[in-house]
């Protein structure tokens, strides 16, 4: 499915939100096998000392509205990175450090994509919506869109963009600030899903 993932900062929040909107399929929480729980626990322990300020440097991007489509291969993904993610990162962060986060979708983990990156990206455990604040942000968007009745794909995209533009910087900051608590919850749960 398509995803939008971002940790946003105030000055360009509206522009970035408008730029990086995509359609997301809302899925039920995944079942985790023992190996996934162990990896999540190890990942959480490794990140347990990160502060909210450090998490604010993490960003993840999915599709640009110009690239909304049901299938994204490595070539399309790299094009999005080159033409949309990098310029947005330059606007948001300038010369400051930031960390790019991506999941294990085939286009993201393809050898060609790994080669495309000169710097390593943040490792992220699979099947971990509870460690991903954007899932909560999409829940907010979904609730705001509850009564919308778009009658075609273009109307749906327009409704998502308009609803996304209503997300406040405070909502984004609250979600960023929740990362240390999410990490602690996963450690307490010994790698199982936390209630986020």
mmCIF file of C-alpha atoms in Angstrom:
data_model
loop_
_atom_site.group_PDB
_atom_site.id
_atom_site.type_symbol
_atom_site.label_atom_id
_atom_site.label_comp_id
_atom_site.label_asym_id
_atom_site.label_seq_id
_atom_site.Cartn_x
_atom_site.Cartn_y
_atom_site.Cartn_z
ATOM 1 C CA UNK A 1 0.000 0.000 0.000
ATOM 2 C CA UNK A 2 0.949 3.628 -0.250
ATOM 3 C CA UNK A 3 2.266 5.419 2.789
ATOM 4 C CA UNK A 4 3.021 8.919 3.904
ATOM 5 C CA UNK A 5 5.515 9.114 6.686
ATOM 6 C CA UNK A 6 6.925 12.284 8.041
ATOM 7 C CA UNK A 7 8.071 13.986 11.166
ATOM 8 C CA UNK A 8 7.298 17.602 10.468
ATOM 9 C CA UNK A 9 8.615 20.868 11.790
ATOM 10 C CA UNK A 10 6.636 24.108 11.911
ATOM 11 C CA UNK A 11 7.784 26.541 9.196
ATOM 12 C CA UNK A 12 7.196 24.278 6.239
ATOM 13 C CA UNK A 13 4.635 21.921 7.777
ATOM 14 C CA UNK A 14 1.757 23.012 5.564
ATOM 15 C CA UNK A 15 3.750 22.911 2.333
ATOM 16 C CA UNK A 16 5.314 19.576 3.175
ATOM 17 C CA UNK A 17 1.996 18.068 4.237
ATOM 18 C CA UNK A 18 0.395 19.210 0.998
ATOM 19 C CA UNK A 19 3.321 17.870 -0.984
ATOM 20 C CA UNK A 20 3.575 14.443 0.607
ATOM 21 C CA UNK A 21 -0.041 13.296 0.759
ATOM 22 C CA UNK A 22 -0.906 9.761 -0.297
ATOM 23 C CA UNK A 23 -3.700 7.264 0.067
ATOM 24 C CA UNK A 24 -3.197 4.777 2.874
ATOM 25 C CA UNK A 25 -4.935 1.487 3.468
ATOM 26 C CA UNK A 26 -5.669 1.201 7.181
ATOM 27 C CA UNK A 27 -4.737 -2.276 8.330
ATOM 28 C CA UNK A 28 -5.389 -4.179 11.534
ATOM 29 C CA UNK A 29 -2.447 -4.634 13.870
ATOM 30 C CA UNK A 30 -0.122 -7.357 12.588
ATOM 31 C CA UNK A 31 0.518 -10.621 14.349
ATOM 32 C CA UNK A 32 4.156 -10.877 15.367
ATOM 33 C CA UNK A 33 6.177 -14.063 15.373
ATOM 34 C CA UNK A 34 8.887 -14.701 17.974
ATOM 35 C CA UNK A 35 11.702 -13.524 15.675
ATOM 36 C CA UNK A 36 9.899 -10.235 14.945
ATOM 37 C CA UNK A 37 9.310 -9.662 18.668
ATOM 38 C CA UNK A 38 13.002 -10.279 19.371
ATOM 39 C CA UNK A 39 14.042 -7.837 16.629
ATOM 40 C CA UNK A 40 11.593 -5.209 17.897
ATOM 41 C CA UNK A 41 12.870 -5.616 21.447
ATOM 42 C CA UNK A 42 16.512 -5.321 20.346
ATOM 43 C CA UNK A 43 15.667 -2.267 18.231
ATOM 44 C CA UNK A 44 13.784 -0.622 21.109
ATOM 45 C CA UNK A 45 16.621 -1.283 23.545
ATOM 46 C CA UNK A 46 19.057 0.244 21.057
ATOM 47 C CA UNK A 47 16.893 3.395 20.782
ATOM 48 C CA UNK A 48 15.794 3.646 24.438
ATOM 49 C CA UNK A 49 18.012 6.640 25.185
ATOM 50 C CA UNK A 50 16.920 8.704 22.174
ATOM 51 C CA UNK A 51 15.182 11.936 23.131
ATOM 52 C CA UNK A 52 12.179 13.543 21.454
ATOM 53 C CA UNK A 53 14.621 16.051 19.936
ATOM 54 C CA UNK A 54 16.548 13.206 18.324
ATOM 55 C CA UNK A 55 13.340 11.652 17.020
ATOM 56 C CA UNK A 56 12.409 14.993 15.463
ATOM 57 C CA UNK A 57 15.375 14.503 13.112
ATOM 58 C CA UNK A 58 13.870 11.286 11.772
ATOM 59 C CA UNK A 59 11.792 11.590 8.666
ATOM 60 C CA UNK A 60 10.038 9.188 6.395
ATOM 61 C CA UNK A 61 8.398 9.959 3.120
ATOM 62 C CA UNK A 62 6.096 7.978 0.898
ATOM 63 C CA UNK A 63 4.453 9.141 -2.270
ATOM 64 C CA UNK A 64 4.018 12.595 -3.697
ATOM 65 C CA UNK A 65 0.534 13.476 -5.016
ATOM 66 C CA UNK A 66 2.003 13.527 -8.521
ATOM 67 C CA UNK A 67 3.052 9.916 -8.014
ATOM 68 C CA UNK A 68 -0.042 8.401 -6.439
ATOM 69 C CA UNK A 69 -0.362 4.932 -7.869
ATOM 70 C CA UNK A 70 -1.043 1.471 -6.553
ATOM 71 C CA UNK A 71 2.371 -0.027 -7.436
ATOM 72 C CA UNK A 72 5.707 1.586 -6.673
ATOM 73 C CA UNK A 73 8.829 -0.193 -7.857
ATOM 74 C CA UNK A 74 12.434 0.666 -6.993
ATOM 75 C CA UNK A 75 12.836 2.987 -9.997
ATOM 76 C CA UNK A 76 9.684 4.976 -9.156
ATOM 77 C CA UNK A 77 10.685 5.132 -5.489
ATOM 78 C CA UNK A 78 14.169 6.416 -6.322
ATOM 79 C CA UNK A 79 12.619 9.044 -8.601
ATOM 80 C CA UNK A 80 10.403 10.205 -5.714
ATOM 81 C CA UNK A 81 13.433 10.316 -3.413
ATOM 82 C CA UNK A 82 15.491 12.291 -5.910
ATOM 83 C CA UNK A 83 12.856 14.790 -7.015
ATOM 84 C CA UNK A 84 10.687 15.216 -3.915
ATOM 85 C CA UNK A 85 12.272 13.874 -0.715
ATOM 86 C CA UNK A 86 15.712 15.440 -1.170
ATOM 87 C CA UNK A 87 14.375 18.919 -2.047
ATOM 88 C CA UNK A 88 11.921 18.753 0.882
ATOM 89 C CA UNK A 89 14.721 17.655 3.226
ATOM 90 C CA UNK A 90 16.863 20.553 2.012
ATOM 91 C CA UNK A 91 14.003 22.961 2.762
ATOM 92 C CA UNK A 92 13.272 21.465 6.174
ATOM 93 C CA UNK A 93 16.774 20.788 7.440
ATOM 94 C CA UNK A 94 19.221 22.770 5.291
ATOM 95 C CA UNK A 95 22.700 21.681 6.330
ATOM 96 C CA UNK A 96 21.485 20.175 9.619
ATOM 97 C CA UNK A 97 21.632 16.431 10.143
ATOM 98 C CA UNK A 98 18.537 14.351 9.615
ATOM 99 C CA UNK A 99 17.832 10.636 9.490
ATOM 100 C CA UNK A 100 15.795 9.061 6.725
ATOM 101 C CA UNK A 101 13.507 6.243 7.847
ATOM 102 C CA UNK A 102 11.861 3.709 5.600
ATOM 103 C CA UNK A 103 10.078 0.418 6.071
ATOM 104 C CA UNK A 104 10.855 -2.872 4.373
ATOM 105 C CA UNK A 105 8.541 -2.448 1.388
ATOM 106 C CA UNK A 106 10.070 -4.140 -1.679
ATOM 107 C CA UNK A 107 10.807 -0.826 -3.435
ATOM 108 C CA UNK A 108 12.537 0.456 -0.284
ATOM 109 C CA UNK A 109 14.643 -2.640 0.349
ATOM 110 C CA UNK A 110 15.585 -3.353 -3.284
ATOM 111 C CA UNK A 111 19.313 -3.636 -3.941
ATOM 112 C CA UNK A 112 19.078 -0.774 -6.443
ATOM 113 C CA UNK A 113 17.531 1.464 -3.765
ATOM 114 C CA UNK A 114 20.163 0.463 -1.207
ATOM 115 C CA UNK A 115 22.833 1.381 -3.743
ATOM 116 C CA UNK A 116 21.099 4.706 -4.434
ATOM 117 C CA UNK A 117 21.619 5.785 -0.825
ATOM 118 C CA UNK A 118 25.106 7.066 -0.081
ATOM 119 C CA UNK A 119 24.353 7.233 3.644
ATOM 120 C CA UNK A 120 22.715 4.394 5.548
ATOM 121 C CA UNK A 121 19.087 4.824 6.497
ATOM 122 C CA UNK A 122 17.603 4.160 9.911
ATOM 123 C CA UNK A 123 16.856 0.497 10.414
ATOM 124 C CA UNK A 124 13.191 0.043 11.350
ATOM 125 C CA UNK A 125 11.525 -3.152 12.558
ATOM 126 C CA UNK A 126 8.917 -4.730 10.299
ATOM 127 C CA UNK A 127 5.256 -4.903 11.347
ATOM 128 C CA UNK A 128 5.598 -2.104 13.888
ATOM 129 C CA UNK A 129 2.722 0.354 13.538
ATOM 130 C CA UNK A 130 2.935 1.035 17.276
ATOM 131 C CA UNK A 131 6.443 2.429 16.760
ATOM 132 C CA UNK A 132 5.308 4.635 13.917
ATOM 133 C CA UNK A 133 3.536 7.848 15.005
ATOM 134 C CA UNK A 134 2.344 8.494 11.471
ATOM 135 C CA UNK A 135 -0.147 5.657 11.944
ATOM 136 C CA UNK A 136 -1.792 7.795 14.640
ATOM 137 C CA UNK A 137 -1.682 10.836 12.381
ATOM 138 C CA UNK A 138 -3.443 8.890 9.643
ATOM 139 C CA UNK A 139 -6.020 7.866 12.248
ATOM 140 C CA UNK A 140 -6.667 11.560 12.912
ATOM 141 C CA UNK A 141 -7.057 12.188 9.176
ATOM 142 C CA UNK A 142 -9.375 9.195 8.856
ATOM 143 C CA UNK A 143 -11.583 10.455 11.715
ATOM 144 C CA UNK A 144 -11.742 13.948 10.195
ATOM 145 C CA UNK A 145 -12.769 12.392 6.873
ATOM 146 C CA UNK A 146 -15.435 10.174 8.435
ATOM 147 C CA UNK A 147 -18.338 12.035 6.824
ATOM 148 C CA UNK A 148 -16.669 12.845 3.505
ATOM 149 C CA UNK A 149 -18.167 11.039 0.544
ATOM 150 C CA UNK A 150 -15.823 11.524 -2.423
ATOM 151 C CA UNK A 151 -17.257 9.870 -5.523
ATOM 152 C CA UNK A 152 -14.018 9.229 -7.444
ATOM 153 C CA UNK A 153 -10.269 8.885 -6.947
ATOM 154 C CA UNK A 154 -9.522 12.548 -7.676
ATOM 155 C CA UNK A 155 -12.142 13.721 -5.171
ATOM 156 C CA UNK A 156 -10.684 11.318 -2.595
ATOM 157 C CA UNK A 157 -7.164 12.694 -3.149
ATOM 158 C CA UNK A 158 -8.454 16.271 -2.876
ATOM 159 C CA UNK A 159 -10.300 15.416 0.354
ATOM 160 C CA UNK A 160 -7.184 13.804 1.823
ATOM 161 C CA UNK A 161 -5.058 16.832 0.903
ATOM 162 C CA UNK A 162 -7.580 19.257 2.416
ATOM 163 C CA UNK A 163 -7.928 17.175 5.576
ATOM 164 C CA UNK A 164 -4.160 16.733 5.888
ATOM 165 C CA UNK A 165 -3.708 20.505 5.731
ATOM 166 C CA UNK A 166 -5.759 20.752 8.957
ATOM 167 C CA UNK A 167 -3.140 18.820 10.951
ATOM 168 C CA UNK A 168 -1.530 21.222 13.407
ATOM 169 C CA UNK A 169 2.149 21.477 14.322
ATOM 170 C CA UNK A 170 1.117 20.702 17.905
ATOM 171 C CA UNK A 171 -0.358 17.370 16.813
ATOM 172 C CA UNK A 172 2.875 16.522 14.996
ATOM 173 C CA UNK A 173 4.989 17.523 18.004
ATOM 174 C CA UNK A 174 2.859 15.451 20.398
ATOM 175 C CA UNK A 175 3.387 12.404 18.212
ATOM 176 C CA UNK A 176 7.131 13.014 17.977
ATOM 177 C CA UNK A 177 7.259 13.482 21.748
ATOM 178 C CA UNK A 178 5.553 10.088 22.192
ATOM 179 C CA UNK A 179 8.470 8.127 20.719
ATOM 180 C CA UNK A 180 10.403 7.615 23.979
ATOM 181 C CA UNK A 181 7.174 6.340 25.612
ATOM 182 C CA UNK A 182 6.512 4.021 22.655
ATOM 183 C CA UNK A 183 10.024 2.600 22.919
ATOM 184 C CA UNK A 184 9.602 2.035 26.670
ATOM 185 C CA UNK A 185 6.233 0.335 26.079
ATOM 186 C CA UNK A 186 7.746 -2.095 23.562
ATOM 187 C CA UNK A 187 10.545 -2.918 26.008
ATOM 188 C CA UNK A 188 7.993 -3.528 28.794
ATOM 189 C CA UNK A 189 6.012 -5.742 26.391
ATOM 190 C CA UNK A 190 9.197 -7.700 25.566
ATOM 191 C CA UNK A 191 8.868 -6.846 21.882
ATOM 192 C CA UNK A 192 5.133 -7.445 21.570
ATOM 193 C CA UNK A 193 2.868 -4.740 20.171
ATOM 194 C CA UNK A 194 2.305 -1.794 22.487
ATOM 195 C CA UNK A 195 -1.002 0.062 22.760
ATOM 196 C CA UNK A 196 -0.271 3.000 20.468
#
